[in-house]
PDB file of C-alpha atoms and ligand atoms in Angstrom:
ATOM      1  CA  MET J  88      24.211  -0.855 -63.134  1.00 58.00           C
ATOM      2  CA  ALA J  89      21.488  -0.501 -65.038  1.00 86.00           C
ATOM      3  CA  ARG J  90      18.290   1.634 -64.343  1.00 96.00           C
ATOM      4  CA  THR J  91      16.136   1.087 -61.168  1.00 97.00           C
ATOM      5  CA  VAL J  92      12.359   2.454 -60.174  1.00 97.00           C
ATOM      6  CA  GLY J  93      12.040   3.203 -56.401  1.00 98.00           C
ATOM      7  CA  LEU J  94       8.664   3.771 -55.139  1.00 98.00           C
ATOM      8  CA  ASP J  95       7.360   5.204 -52.059  1.00 96.00           C
ATOM      9  CA  MET J  96       4.213   4.124 -50.502  1.00 93.00           C
ATOM     10  CA  GLY J  97       3.647   7.258 -48.530  1.00 86.00           C
ATOM     11  CA  GLY J  98       0.317   7.319 -46.427  1.00 81.00           C
ATOM     12  CA  THR J  99      -1.838   9.798 -48.769  1.00 85.00           C
ATOM     13  CA  LYS J 100       0.382   9.697 -51.973  1.00 91.00           C
ATOM     14  CA  MET J 101       2.753   7.283 -53.624  1.00 95.00           C
ATOM     15  CA  LEU J 102       5.547   8.368 -55.770  1.00 96.00           C
ATOM     16  CA  ALA J 103       7.421   6.260 -58.282  1.00 97.00           C
ATOM     17  CA  ALA J 104      10.739   7.335 -60.060  1.00 98.00           C
ATOM     18  CA  VAL J 105      12.593   5.855 -62.513  1.00 98.00           C
ATOM     19  CA  LEU J 106      16.458   6.346 -61.670  1.00 97.00           C
ATOM     20  CA  ASP J 107      19.527   6.363 -63.455  1.00 96.00           C
ATOM     21  CA  SER J 108      22.927   4.175 -62.207  1.00 93.00           C
ATOM     22  CA  ASP J 109      23.766   7.402 -60.476  1.00 93.00           C
ATOM     23  CA  TYR J 110      20.514   7.564 -58.804  1.00 94.00           C
ATOM     24  CA  GLN J 111      19.660  10.684 -60.843  1.00 95.00           C
ATOM     25  CA  GLU J 112      15.721  11.102 -61.652  1.00 96.00           C
ATOM     26  CA  ILE J 113      14.978  10.188 -65.320  1.00 97.00           C
ATOM     27  CA  GLU J 114      11.093  10.506 -64.482  1.00 97.00           C
ATOM     28  CA  HIS J 115       8.742  10.225 -61.902  1.00 97.00           C
ATOM     29  CA  ALA J 116       4.576   9.553 -61.438  1.00 97.00           C
ATOM     30  CA  LYS J 117       2.327  10.404 -58.760  1.00 96.00           C
ATOM     31  CA  LYS J 118      -0.741   8.729 -57.508  1.00 95.00           C
ATOM     32  CA  ARG J 119      -3.289   8.756 -54.745  1.00 94.00           C
ATOM     33  CA  THR J 120      -2.519   6.164 -52.036  1.00 91.00           C
ATOM     34  CA  PRO J 121      -5.604   3.930 -52.408  1.00 90.00           C
ATOM     35  CA  ILE J 122      -6.823   4.376 -48.947  1.00 87.00           C
ATOM     36  CA  GLY J 123      -8.664   1.325 -47.522  1.00 84.00           C
ATOM     37  CA  ALA J 124      -8.540  -0.106 -50.861  1.00 85.00           C
ATOM     38  CA  GLY J 125      -7.567  -4.109 -49.922  1.00 87.00           C
ATOM     39  CA  ASN J 126      -4.426  -6.197 -50.957  1.00 92.00           C
ATOM     40  CA  GLU J 127      -5.373  -7.011 -54.596  1.00 93.00           C
ATOM     41  CA  GLU J 128      -6.375  -3.250 -55.588  1.00 93.00           C
ATOM     42  CA  THR J 129      -3.550  -1.654 -53.843  1.00 93.00           C
ATOM     43  CA  MET J 130      -1.031  -4.095 -55.810  1.00 95.00           C
ATOM     44  CA  LEU J 131      -2.541  -3.169 -59.084  1.00 96.00           C
ATOM     45  CA  ALA J 132      -2.257   0.609 -58.192  1.00 95.00           C
ATOM     46  CA  ILE J 133       1.259   0.576 -57.306  1.00 96.00           C
ATOM     47  CA  ALA J 134       1.689  -1.486 -60.653  1.00 97.00           C
ATOM     48  CA  ASP J 135      -0.101   1.118 -62.429  1.00 97.00           C
ATOM     49  CA  VAL J 136       2.159   4.397 -61.131  1.00 97.00           C
ATOM     50  CA  VAL J 137       5.005   1.822 -61.835  1.00 98.00           C
ATOM     51  CA  ARG J 138       3.877   1.634 -65.521  1.00 97.00           C
ATOM     52  CA  VAL J 139       3.260   5.248 -65.711  1.00 98.00           C
ATOM     53  CA  ALA J 140       6.981   6.517 -64.768  1.00 98.00           C
ATOM     54  CA  LEU J 141       8.313   3.894 -67.063  1.00 97.00           C
ATOM     55  CA  GLU J 142       6.001   5.399 -69.849  1.00 97.00           C
ATOM     56  CA  LYS J 143       6.907   8.790 -69.237  1.00 97.00           C
ATOM     57  CA  SER J 144      10.365   8.316 -69.285  1.00 96.00           C
ATOM     58  CA  SER J 145       9.982   6.276 -72.574  1.00 96.00           C
ATOM     59  CA  LEU J 146      11.085   2.922 -71.329  1.00 95.00           C
ATOM     60  CA  ASP J 147       9.617  -0.559 -70.773  1.00 93.00           C
ATOM     61  CA  VAL J 148      10.263  -2.969 -67.759  1.00 93.00           C
ATOM     62  CA  SER J 149      12.909  -4.622 -70.035  1.00 94.00           C
ATOM     63  CA  ASP J 150      15.018  -1.579 -69.768  1.00 95.00           C
ATOM     64  CA  VAL J 151      15.099  -1.373 -65.990  1.00 96.00           C
ATOM     65  CA  SER J 152      16.452  -4.125 -63.587  1.00 95.00           C
ATOM     66  CA  SER J 153      14.397  -3.667 -60.372  1.00 96.00           C
ATOM     67  CA  LEU J 154      11.671  -2.310 -58.460  1.00 97.00           C
ATOM     68  CA  GLY J 155      12.163  -1.194 -54.746  1.00 97.00           C
ATOM     69  CA  ILE J 156       9.273  -0.757 -53.138  1.00 97.00           C
ATOM     70  CA  ALA J 157       9.199   1.290 -49.342  1.00 96.00           C
ATOM     71  CA  VAL J 158       6.203   0.974 -47.328  1.00 93.00           C
ATOM     72  CA  PRO J 159       5.055   2.243 -44.035  1.00 89.00           C
ATOM     73  CA  GLY J 160       4.909  -0.601 -42.049  1.00 84.00           C
ATOM     74  CA  PRO J 161       6.670  -4.080 -41.067  1.00 85.00           C
ATOM     75  CA  ILE J 162       7.822  -6.286 -43.527  1.00 89.00           C
ATOM     76  CA  ASP J 163       8.519 -10.218 -43.853  1.00 90.00           C
ATOM     77  CA  HIS J 164      11.544  -9.847 -46.027  1.00 88.00           C
ATOM     78  CA  LYS J 165      12.210 -13.539 -46.610  1.00 88.00           C
ATOM     79  CA  ARG J 166       8.825 -14.233 -47.418  1.00 92.00           C
ATOM     80  CA  GLY J 167       8.584 -10.854 -49.515  1.00 93.00           C
ATOM     81  CA  HIS J 168       5.298  -9.949 -47.433  1.00 94.00           C
ATOM     82  CA  VAL J 169       3.885  -6.873 -45.878  1.00 92.00           C
ATOM     83  CA  ILE J 170       2.841  -7.732 -42.758  1.00 90.00           C
ATOM     84  CA  ALA J 171       0.541  -4.620 -42.065  1.00 86.00           C
ATOM     85  CA  MET J 172      -0.444  -1.266 -43.785  1.00 83.00           C
ATOM     86  CA  PRO J 173      -3.228  -0.398 -41.839  1.00 74.00           C
ATOM     87  CA  ASN J 174      -4.394   2.704 -43.690  1.00 74.00           C
ATOM     88  CA  VAL J 175      -4.579   0.911 -47.052  1.00 79.00           C
ATOM     89  CA  SER J 176      -5.729  -2.104 -45.463  1.00 80.00           C
ATOM     90  CA  MET J 177      -2.905  -4.450 -46.532  1.00 87.00           C
ATOM     91  CA  HIS J 178      -2.115  -7.326 -44.027  1.00 88.00           C
ATOM     92  CA  ASP J 179       0.000 -10.261 -44.555  1.00 91.00           C
ATOM     93  CA  TYR J 180      -0.048 -10.080 -48.061  1.00 95.00           C
ATOM     94  CA  PRO J 181       2.891 -11.396 -50.443  1.00 97.00           C
ATOM     95  CA  LEU J 182       3.131  -7.984 -52.348  1.00 97.00           C
ATOM     96  CA  ARG J 183       6.617  -8.773 -53.680  1.00 97.00           C
ATOM     97  CA  ASP J 184       5.749 -11.885 -55.624  1.00 97.00           C
ATOM     98  CA  LYS J 185       2.321 -10.855 -56.819  1.00 97.00           C
ATOM     99  CA  LEU J 186       4.287  -7.757 -58.085  1.00 97.00           C
ATOM    100  CA  GLN J 187       6.766  -9.481 -60.010  1.00 97.00           C
ATOM    101  CA  ASP J 188       4.273 -11.698 -61.429  1.00 97.00           C
ATOM    102  CA  GLU J 189       1.948  -8.561 -62.931  1.00 97.00           C
ATOM    103  CA  LEU J 190       5.110  -6.617 -64.029  1.00 97.00           C
ATOM    104  CA  GLY J 191       7.795  -9.003 -64.839  1.00 96.00           C
ATOM    105  CA  LEU J 192      10.439  -7.420 -62.800  1.00 95.00           C
ATOM    106  CA  ARG J 193      12.470  -8.011 -59.638  1.00 96.00           C
ATOM    107  CA  VAL J 194      10.554  -6.558 -56.620  1.00 97.00           C
ATOM    108  CA  GLN J 195      12.150  -5.888 -53.321  1.00 96.00           C
ATOM    109  CA  LEU J 196      10.248  -4.285 -50.102  1.00 96.00           C
ATOM    110  CA  GLU J 197      11.403  -2.111 -47.420  1.00 95.00           C
ATOM    111  CA  ASN J 198      10.503  -0.255 -44.442  1.00 92.00           C
ATOM    112  CA  ASP J 199      10.113   3.453 -45.462  1.00 92.00           C
ATOM    113  CA  VAL J 200      12.168   4.411 -42.589  1.00 92.00           C
ATOM    114  CA  ASN J 201      14.834   2.110 -43.351  1.00 95.00           C
ATOM    115  CA  ALA J 202      14.865   3.136 -47.159  1.00 96.00           C
ATOM    116  CA  GLY J 203      15.289   6.492 -46.293  1.00 96.00           C
ATOM    117  CA  THR J 204      18.486   5.967 -44.339  1.00 97.00           C
ATOM    118  CA  TYR J 205      19.555   3.754 -46.973  1.00 97.00           C
ATOM    119  CA  GLY J 206      18.879   6.540 -49.561  1.00 97.00           C
ATOM    120  CA  GLU J 207      20.845   9.276 -47.422  1.00 98.00           C
ATOM    121  CA  PHE J 208      23.740   6.603 -46.749  1.00 98.00           C
ATOM    122  CA  ILE J 209      24.066   5.562 -50.973  1.00 96.00           C
ATOM    123  CA  ALA J 210      23.878   9.043 -52.160  1.00 96.00           C
ATOM    124  CA  GLY J 211      22.772  11.654 -49.663  1.00 97.00           C
ATOM    125  CA  ALA J 212      23.761  13.543 -46.200  1.00 97.00           C
ATOM    126  CA  ALA J 213      25.814  10.164 -45.334  1.00 97.00           C
ATOM    127  CA  LEU J 214      26.876   9.572 -48.672  1.00 96.00           C
ATOM    128  CA  ASP J 215      30.689   7.733 -48.173  1.00 93.00           C
ATOM    129  CA  LYS J 216      30.188   6.636 -44.379  1.00 96.00           C
ATOM    130  CA  GLU J 217      30.090   3.403 -43.447  1.00 97.00           C
ATOM    131  CA  ASN J 218      27.942   3.579 -39.763  1.00 97.00           C
ATOM    132  CA  VAL J 219      24.517   5.659 -40.077  1.00 97.00           C
ATOM    133  CA  LEU J 220      21.893   6.284 -37.820  1.00 97.00           C
ATOM    134  CA  GLY J 221      18.982   8.079 -39.715  1.00 97.00           C
ATOM    135  CA  VAL J 222      15.903   9.663 -37.079  1.00 97.00           C
ATOM    136  CA  PHE J 223      12.903  10.357 -39.109  1.00 95.00           C
ATOM    137  CA  PRO J 224      10.598  12.802 -37.025  1.00 95.00           C
ATOM    138  CA  GLY J 225       7.324  12.926 -38.032  1.00 91.00           C
ATOM    139  CA  THR J 226       4.025  11.462 -36.955  1.00 88.00           C
ATOM    140  CA  GLY J 227       6.043   9.477 -34.804  1.00 91.00           C
ATOM    141  CA  VAL J 228       9.905   8.999 -34.394  1.00 95.00           C
ATOM    142  CA  GLY J 229      11.101   6.875 -37.368  1.00 93.00           C
ATOM    143  CA  GLY J 230      14.946   5.522 -37.570  1.00 95.00           C
ATOM    144  CA  GLY J 231      16.974   3.460 -39.461  1.00 96.00           C
ATOM    145  CA  VAL J 232      20.583   1.623 -38.900  1.00 97.00           C
ATOM    146  CA  VAL J 233      22.766   1.185 -41.236  1.00 97.00           C
ATOM    147  CA  LEU J 234      26.267  -0.688 -39.888  1.00 97.00           C
ATOM    148  CA  GLY J 235      29.062  -1.578 -41.994  1.00 97.00           C
ATOM    149  CA  GLY J 236      27.774  -0.355 -45.057  1.00 96.00           C
ATOM    150  CA  GLU J 237      24.973  -2.551 -44.872  1.00 96.00           C
ATOM    151  CA  LEU J 238      21.034  -2.263 -43.381  1.00 95.00           C
ATOM    152  CA  TYR J 239      20.570  -3.558 -39.962  1.00 95.00           C
ATOM    153  CA  ARG J 240      17.464  -5.389 -39.737  1.00 91.00           C
ATOM    154  CA  GLY J 241      17.852  -7.388 -36.900  1.00 88.00           C
ATOM    155  CA  ARG J 242      15.806 -10.943 -36.215  1.00 84.00           C
ATOM    156  CA  HIS J 243      12.475  -9.990 -37.141  1.00 79.00           C
ATOM    157  CA  GLY J 244      13.303  -7.019 -39.543  1.00 79.00           C
ATOM    158  CA  LYS J 245      12.233  -4.669 -36.964  1.00 82.00           C
ATOM    159  CA  ALA J 246      15.578  -2.963 -35.942  1.00 89.00           C
ATOM    160  CA  GLY J 247      15.754   0.642 -35.569  1.00 91.00           C
ATOM    161  CA  GLU J 248      13.004   1.905 -33.878  1.00 90.00           C
ATOM    162  CA  VAL J 249      14.327   4.659 -32.281  1.00 95.00           C
ATOM    163  CA  GLY J 250      11.140   6.130 -31.442  1.00 95.00           C
ATOM    164  CA  HIS J 251      10.227   3.321 -28.977  1.00 95.00           C
ATOM    165  CA  MET J 252      13.220   3.996 -26.852  1.00 96.00           C
ATOM    166  CA  ILE J 253      12.210   5.214 -23.496  1.00 97.00           C
ATOM    167  CA  VAL J 254      13.456   8.782 -22.611  1.00 97.00           C
ATOM    168  CA  GLN J 255      11.238   9.819 -20.030  1.00 96.00           C
ATOM    169  CA  ALA J 256      10.454   6.539 -17.656  1.00 96.00           C
ATOM    170  CA  GLY J 257       6.688   7.226 -16.575  1.00 97.00           C
ATOM    171  CA  GLY J 258       6.298   9.986 -19.456  1.00 96.00           C
ATOM    172  CA  PRO J 259       3.031  10.677 -21.710  1.00 95.00           C
ATOM    173  CA  ARG J 260       1.713   7.709 -23.101  1.00 95.00           C
ATOM    174  CA  CYS J 261       3.042   6.664 -26.588  1.00 94.00           C
ATOM    175  CA  GLY J 262       0.679   5.266 -29.301  1.00 91.00           C
ATOM    176  CA  CYS J 263       2.412   1.927 -28.951  1.00 91.00           C
ATOM    177  CA  GLY J 264       1.415   1.605 -25.554  1.00 94.00           C
ATOM    178  CA  LYS J 265       4.708   2.653 -23.587  1.00 96.00           C
ATOM    179  CA  LEU J 266       5.054   5.428 -21.355  1.00 97.00           C
ATOM    180  CA  GLY J 267       7.598   7.934 -22.284  1.00 97.00           C
ATOM    181  CA  CYS J 268       8.968   6.898 -25.537  1.00 97.00           C
ATOM    182  CA  LEU J 269      11.053   9.005 -27.886  1.00 97.00           C
ATOM    183  CA  GLU J 270       8.063   9.794 -30.099  1.00 96.00           C
ATOM    184  CA  ALA J 271       6.090  10.781 -27.372  1.00 97.00           C
ATOM    185  CA  VAL J 272       7.903  13.499 -26.495  1.00 97.00           C
ATOM    186  CA  SER J 273       9.816  14.624 -29.695  1.00 97.00           C
ATOM    187  CA  SER J 274       7.662  13.888 -33.100  1.00 96.00           C
ATOM    188  CA  LYS J 275       5.858  16.412 -34.211  1.00 96.00           C
ATOM    189  CA  THR J 276       2.591  14.764 -32.969  1.00 95.00           C
ATOM    190  CA  ALA J 277       3.895  15.615 -29.501  1.00 96.00           C
ATOM    191  CA  ILE J 278       4.782  19.219 -30.591  1.00 97.00           C
ATOM    192  CA  ALA J 279       1.096  19.672 -31.884  1.00 97.00           C
ATOM    193  CA  LYS J 280      -0.065  18.457 -28.997  1.00 97.00           C
ATOM    194  CA  ASP J 281       1.447  21.197 -27.108  1.00 97.00           C
ATOM    195  CA  LEU J 282       1.015  24.028 -29.676  1.00 97.00           C
ATOM    196  CA  VAL J 283      -2.788  23.453 -29.622  1.00 97.00           C
ATOM    197  CA  HIS J 284      -2.501  23.512 -25.778  1.00 97.00           C
ATOM    198  CA  LEU J 285      -1.134  27.013 -25.833  1.00 97.00           C
ATOM    199  CA  ALA J 286      -3.095  28.058 -28.768  1.00 96.00           C
ATOM    200  CA  MET J 287      -6.515  27.157 -26.369  1.00 95.00           C
ATOM    201  CA  THR J 288      -5.304  29.002 -23.527  1.00 96.00           C
ATOM    202  CA  GLY J 289      -4.120  32.260 -25.529  1.00 95.00           C
ATOM    203  CA  GLN J 290      -0.333  31.192 -25.728  1.00 96.00           C
ATOM    204  CA  SER J 291      -0.150  31.547 -29.526  1.00 96.00           C
ATOM    205  CA  GLU J 292      -2.288  33.334 -31.841  1.00 96.00           C
ATOM    206  CA  THR J 293      -0.210  31.902 -34.869  1.00 96.00           C
ATOM    207  CA  VAL J 294      -1.554  28.615 -34.050  1.00 96.00           C
ATOM    208  CA  LEU J 295      -5.107  29.803 -33.317  1.00 96.00           C
ATOM    209  CA  GLU J 296      -5.140  31.718 -36.142  1.00 96.00           C
ATOM    210  CA  SER J 297      -4.327  28.657 -38.865  1.00 95.00           C
ATOM    211  CA  ALA J 298      -5.078  25.736 -36.930  1.00 95.00           C
ATOM    212  CA  GLY J 299      -7.569  26.157 -34.142  1.00 93.00           C
ATOM    213  CA  THR J 300      -7.354  23.452 -31.618  1.00 91.00           C
ATOM    214  CA  ASP J 301      -7.288  20.684 -34.787  1.00 95.00           C
ATOM    215  CA  ILE J 302      -3.763  18.961 -33.761  1.00 94.00           C
ATOM    216  CA  SER J 303      -3.939  17.519 -37.600  1.00 93.00           C
ATOM    217  CA  ARG J 304      -3.598  20.758 -38.828  1.00 95.00           C
ATOM    218  CA  VAL J 305      -0.477  21.718 -37.016  1.00 96.00           C
ATOM    219  CA  LYS J 306       2.050  21.285 -39.651  1.00 95.00           C
ATOM    220  CA  SER J 307       5.781  22.100 -39.847  1.00 95.00           C
ATOM    221  CA  ASN J 308       5.230  24.983 -41.963  1.00 96.00           C
ATOM    222  CA  LEU J 309       2.620  26.289 -39.282  1.00 97.00           C
ATOM    223  CA  ILE J 310       5.222  25.473 -36.515  1.00 97.00           C
ATOM    224  CA  LYS J 311       7.838  27.430 -38.181  1.00 97.00           C
ATOM    225  CA  LYS J 312       5.649  30.614 -38.860  1.00 97.00           C
ATOM    226  CA  ALA J 313       4.551  30.547 -34.783  1.00 97.00           C
ATOM    227  CA  MET J 314       8.375  30.589 -34.156  1.00 97.00           C
ATOM    228  CA  ALA J 315       9.389  33.005 -36.843  1.00 97.00           C
ATOM    229  CA  ALA J 316       6.793  35.263 -35.151  1.00 97.00           C
ATOM    230  CA  GLY J 317       8.809  35.227 -32.116  1.00 97.00           C
ATOM    231  CA  GLU J 318       5.951  33.484 -30.048  1.00 97.00           C
ATOM    232  CA  GLN J 319       8.172  32.555 -27.310  1.00 98.00           C
ATOM    233  CA  PRO J 320       5.965  29.611 -25.443  1.00 98.00           C
ATOM    234  CA  VAL J 321       5.961  28.144 -29.277  1.00 98.00           C
ATOM    235  CA  ILE J 322       9.726  28.187 -29.258  1.00 98.00           C
ATOM    236  CA  GLU J 323      10.462  26.754 -25.907  1.00 98.00           C
ATOM    237  CA  VAL J 324       7.673  23.534 -26.762  1.00 98.00           C
ATOM    238  CA  VAL J 325       9.976  22.931 -30.074  1.00 98.00           C
ATOM    239  CA  LYS J 326      13.153  23.703 -28.021  1.00 98.00           C
ATOM    240  CA  ARG J 327      11.899  20.798 -25.403  1.00 98.00           C
ATOM    241  CA  ALA J 328      11.291  18.433 -28.213  1.00 98.00           C
ATOM    242  CA  ALA J 329      14.376  19.000 -29.917  1.00 98.00           C
ATOM    243  CA  TRP J 330      15.987  18.633 -26.188  1.00 98.00           C
ATOM    244  CA  TYR J 331      14.382  14.962 -25.884  1.00 98.00           C
ATOM    245  CA  LEU J 332      15.565  14.178 -29.574  1.00 98.00           C
ATOM    246  CA  GLY J 333      18.926  14.592 -28.366  1.00 97.00           C
ATOM    247  CA  VAL J 334      18.534  12.641 -25.462  1.00 97.00           C
ATOM    248  CA  GLY J 335      17.901   9.657 -27.422  1.00 97.00           C
ATOM    249  CA  ILE J 336      20.151  10.631 -29.958  1.00 97.00           C
ATOM    250  CA  GLY J 337      23.287  10.857 -27.148  1.00 96.00           C
ATOM    251  CA  SER J 338      22.304   7.175 -26.092  1.00 96.00           C
ATOM    252  CA  LEU J 339      22.278   6.016 -29.878  1.00 96.00           C
ATOM    253  CA  ILE J 340      25.526   7.713 -30.598  1.00 95.00           C
ATOM    254  CA  ASP J 341      27.054   5.795 -27.284  1.00 95.00           C
ATOM    255  CA  ILE J 342      25.354   2.548 -28.510  1.00 94.00           C
ATOM    256  CA  PHE J 343      26.584   2.532 -32.086  1.00 94.00           C
ATOM    257  CA  ASP J 344      29.383   5.156 -32.097  1.00 93.00           C
ATOM    258  CA  PRO J 345      28.538   5.736 -35.747  1.00 95.00           C
ATOM    259  CA  ASP J 346      29.929   7.914 -38.541  1.00 95.00           C
ATOM    260  CA  VAL J 347      26.876  10.198 -38.920  1.00 96.00           C
ATOM    261  CA  VAL J 348      23.804  11.107 -37.662  1.00 97.00           C
ATOM    262  CA  VAL J 349      21.096  12.015 -40.272  1.00 97.00           C
ATOM    263  CA  LEU J 350      17.929  14.054 -39.400  1.00 97.00           C
ATOM    264  CA  GLY J 351      15.187  13.789 -41.776  1.00 94.00           C
ATOM    265  CA  GLY J 352      11.811  14.258 -42.300  1.00 90.00           C
ATOM    266  CA  GLY J 353       9.933  17.153 -42.993  1.00 89.00           C
ATOM    267  CA  LEU J 354       9.916  18.698 -39.684  1.00 95.00           C
ATOM    268  CA  ALA J 355      13.730  18.910 -39.450  1.00 96.00           C
ATOM    269  CA  GLU J 356      13.854  20.041 -43.175  1.00 95.00           C
ATOM    270  CA  LYS J 357      11.412  22.812 -42.277  1.00 95.00           C
ATOM    271  CA  LEU J 358      12.692  23.917 -39.330  1.00 96.00           C
ATOM    272  CA  GLY J 359      16.230  23.739 -40.392  1.00 94.00           C
ATOM    273  CA  GLU J 360      19.909  24.754 -38.601  1.00 95.00           C
ATOM    274  CA  GLN J 361      18.367  26.245 -35.564  1.00 96.00           C
ATOM    275  CA  TYR J 362      16.405  22.764 -34.720  1.00 97.00           C
ATOM    276  CA  LEU J 363      19.715  20.949 -35.505  1.00 97.00           C
ATOM    277  CA  GLU J 364      21.353  23.103 -33.036  1.00 96.00           C
ATOM    278  CA  TRP J 365      19.065  22.296 -29.975  1.00 97.00           C
ATOM    279  CA  VAL J 366      19.312  18.503 -30.932  1.00 97.00           C
ATOM    280  CA  ARG J 367      22.934  18.799 -31.524  1.00 95.00           C
ATOM    281  CA  GLU J 368      23.735  20.287 -27.964  1.00 95.00           C
ATOM    282  CA  SER J 369      21.474  17.635 -26.148  1.00 96.00           C
ATOM    283  CA  ALA J 370      22.686  15.083 -28.277  1.00 96.00           C
ATOM    284  CA  MET J 371      26.559  15.918 -26.869  1.00 94.00           C
ATOM    285  CA  GLN J 372      24.939  16.563 -23.533  1.00 94.00           C
ATOM    286  CA  HIS J 373      23.631  13.137 -23.102  1.00 95.00           C
ATOM    287  CA  SER J 374      26.632  11.178 -24.886  1.00 94.00           C
ATOM    288  CA  MET J 375      29.311   9.545 -22.752  1.00 92.00           C
ATOM    289  CA  ILE J 376      31.706   9.263 -25.822  1.00 85.00           C
ATOM    290  CA  ARG J 377      31.047  12.594 -26.953  1.00 72.00           C
ATOM    291  CA  SER J 378      32.422  10.870 -29.974  1.00 66.00           C
ATOM    292  CA  ASP J 379      32.767  13.313 -33.287  1.00 72.00           C
ATOM    293  CA  ALA J 380      30.112  11.653 -34.841  1.00 75.00           C
ATOM    294  CA  SER J 381      28.573  14.674 -36.757  1.00 92.00           C
ATOM    295  CA  ILE J 382      24.767  15.156 -36.952  1.00 96.00           C
ATOM    296  CA  VAL J 383      23.324  16.626 -39.927  1.00 97.00           C
ATOM    297  CA  LEU J 384      19.868  16.971 -42.072  1.00 97.00           C
ATOM    298  CA  ALA J 385      19.105  14.723 -44.535  1.00 97.00           C
ATOM    299  CA  SER J 386      19.862  16.313 -47.985  1.00 97.00           C
ATOM    300  CA  LEU J 387      17.145  14.452 -50.601  1.00 96.00           C
ATOM    301  CA  GLY J 388      14.206  15.301 -49.171  1.00 91.00           C
ATOM    302  CA  ASP J 389      11.332  13.377 -50.379  1.00 86.00           C
ATOM    303  CA  TYR J 390      13.571  11.478 -52.614  1.00 94.00           C
ATOM    304  CA  SER J 391      15.661   9.899 -49.592  1.00 95.00           C
ATOM    305  CA  VAL J 392      13.154   6.855 -49.546  1.00 96.00           C
ATOM    306  CA  VAL J 393      12.497   6.688 -53.055  1.00 97.00           C
ATOM    307  CA  ILE J 394      16.450   6.470 -53.833  1.00 97.00           C
ATOM    308  CA  GLY J 395      16.659   3.965 -50.723  1.00 97.00           C
ATOM    309  CA  ALA J 396      13.856   1.825 -52.082  1.00 97.00           C
ATOM    310  CA  ALA J 397      15.610   1.702 -55.433  1.00 97.00           C
ATOM    311  CA  ALA J 398      19.263   1.036 -54.569  1.00 96.00           C
ATOM    312  CA  ILE J 399      18.061  -2.161 -51.813  1.00 95.00           C
ATOM    313  CA  GLY J 400      15.713  -3.297 -54.922  1.00 93.00           C
ATOM    314  CA  THR J 401      19.158  -3.687 -56.857  1.00 91.00           C
ATOM    315  CA  GLY J 402      19.541  -6.358 -54.074  1.00 83.00           C
ATOM    316  CA  GLU J 403      23.269  -5.049 -54.230  1.00 64.00           C
TER     317      GLU J 403
HETATM  318 ZN1   ZN L 266       6.183   3.745 -28.155  1.00 73.77          ZN
END
């Protein structure tokens, strides 16, 4: 297999990496995501960051076999359209074909969490496993499913939305409109909401000092810091979110009987083993088959998405 390019279209930055045949990075380039730029301009910005990554690698498009792009939104695989990417205002746009024409390179699109799960499957924590669940608690709770060594997309390419599994019927309202979705009770956003409440009621000095009552300023690092400071109410909030994540994962283990569940994203990475242990305990409590499926942390960090996108881009 030849060299490939993977690109992660994030909410704030685009990361393009040129990879060798073992998915090791040769070079990468980063660029700000053009917020609100619209279809054409966004496509050209993507082409540009790919060109810069190739230049830095002293390579030309003819030296790489394909480009895989991970986007934060739904995709129509058959037509190669991005259905929606709200923050860059891209709507029902034939990104695959437009980029192929612009770059003269074979292009594939994938949803970012699917790509992240696939990256961990092909080169990370789930290497050599066949049945893999990826769960990525962050702003929401993203998910991906690899079954029998293949990414499972479902009828509309929307499969794997583990974040919208109901784990507390009648519970808090989710961004999707339903009540009690997994992400409404276990995402980083859900944790941040509770921590801001603690800050307001004088139960977390650390959060009050660093973020005030601004939810968007409660980052994974700050959550970690407040826990390390021994603030018990903060620890309880995170523990409850981890417990709910385990409720969801327990059911997923019963449905898919996977070889491994990979926990990815910045929150899991920052909170590490303690968080993982809470999730694990709850998942085992809430799984009927109590399989020997291991629950592990992702190992590729930011690169799970880029590597997954590149691997999917090869079409193999
Ligand atoms: Zn939901």
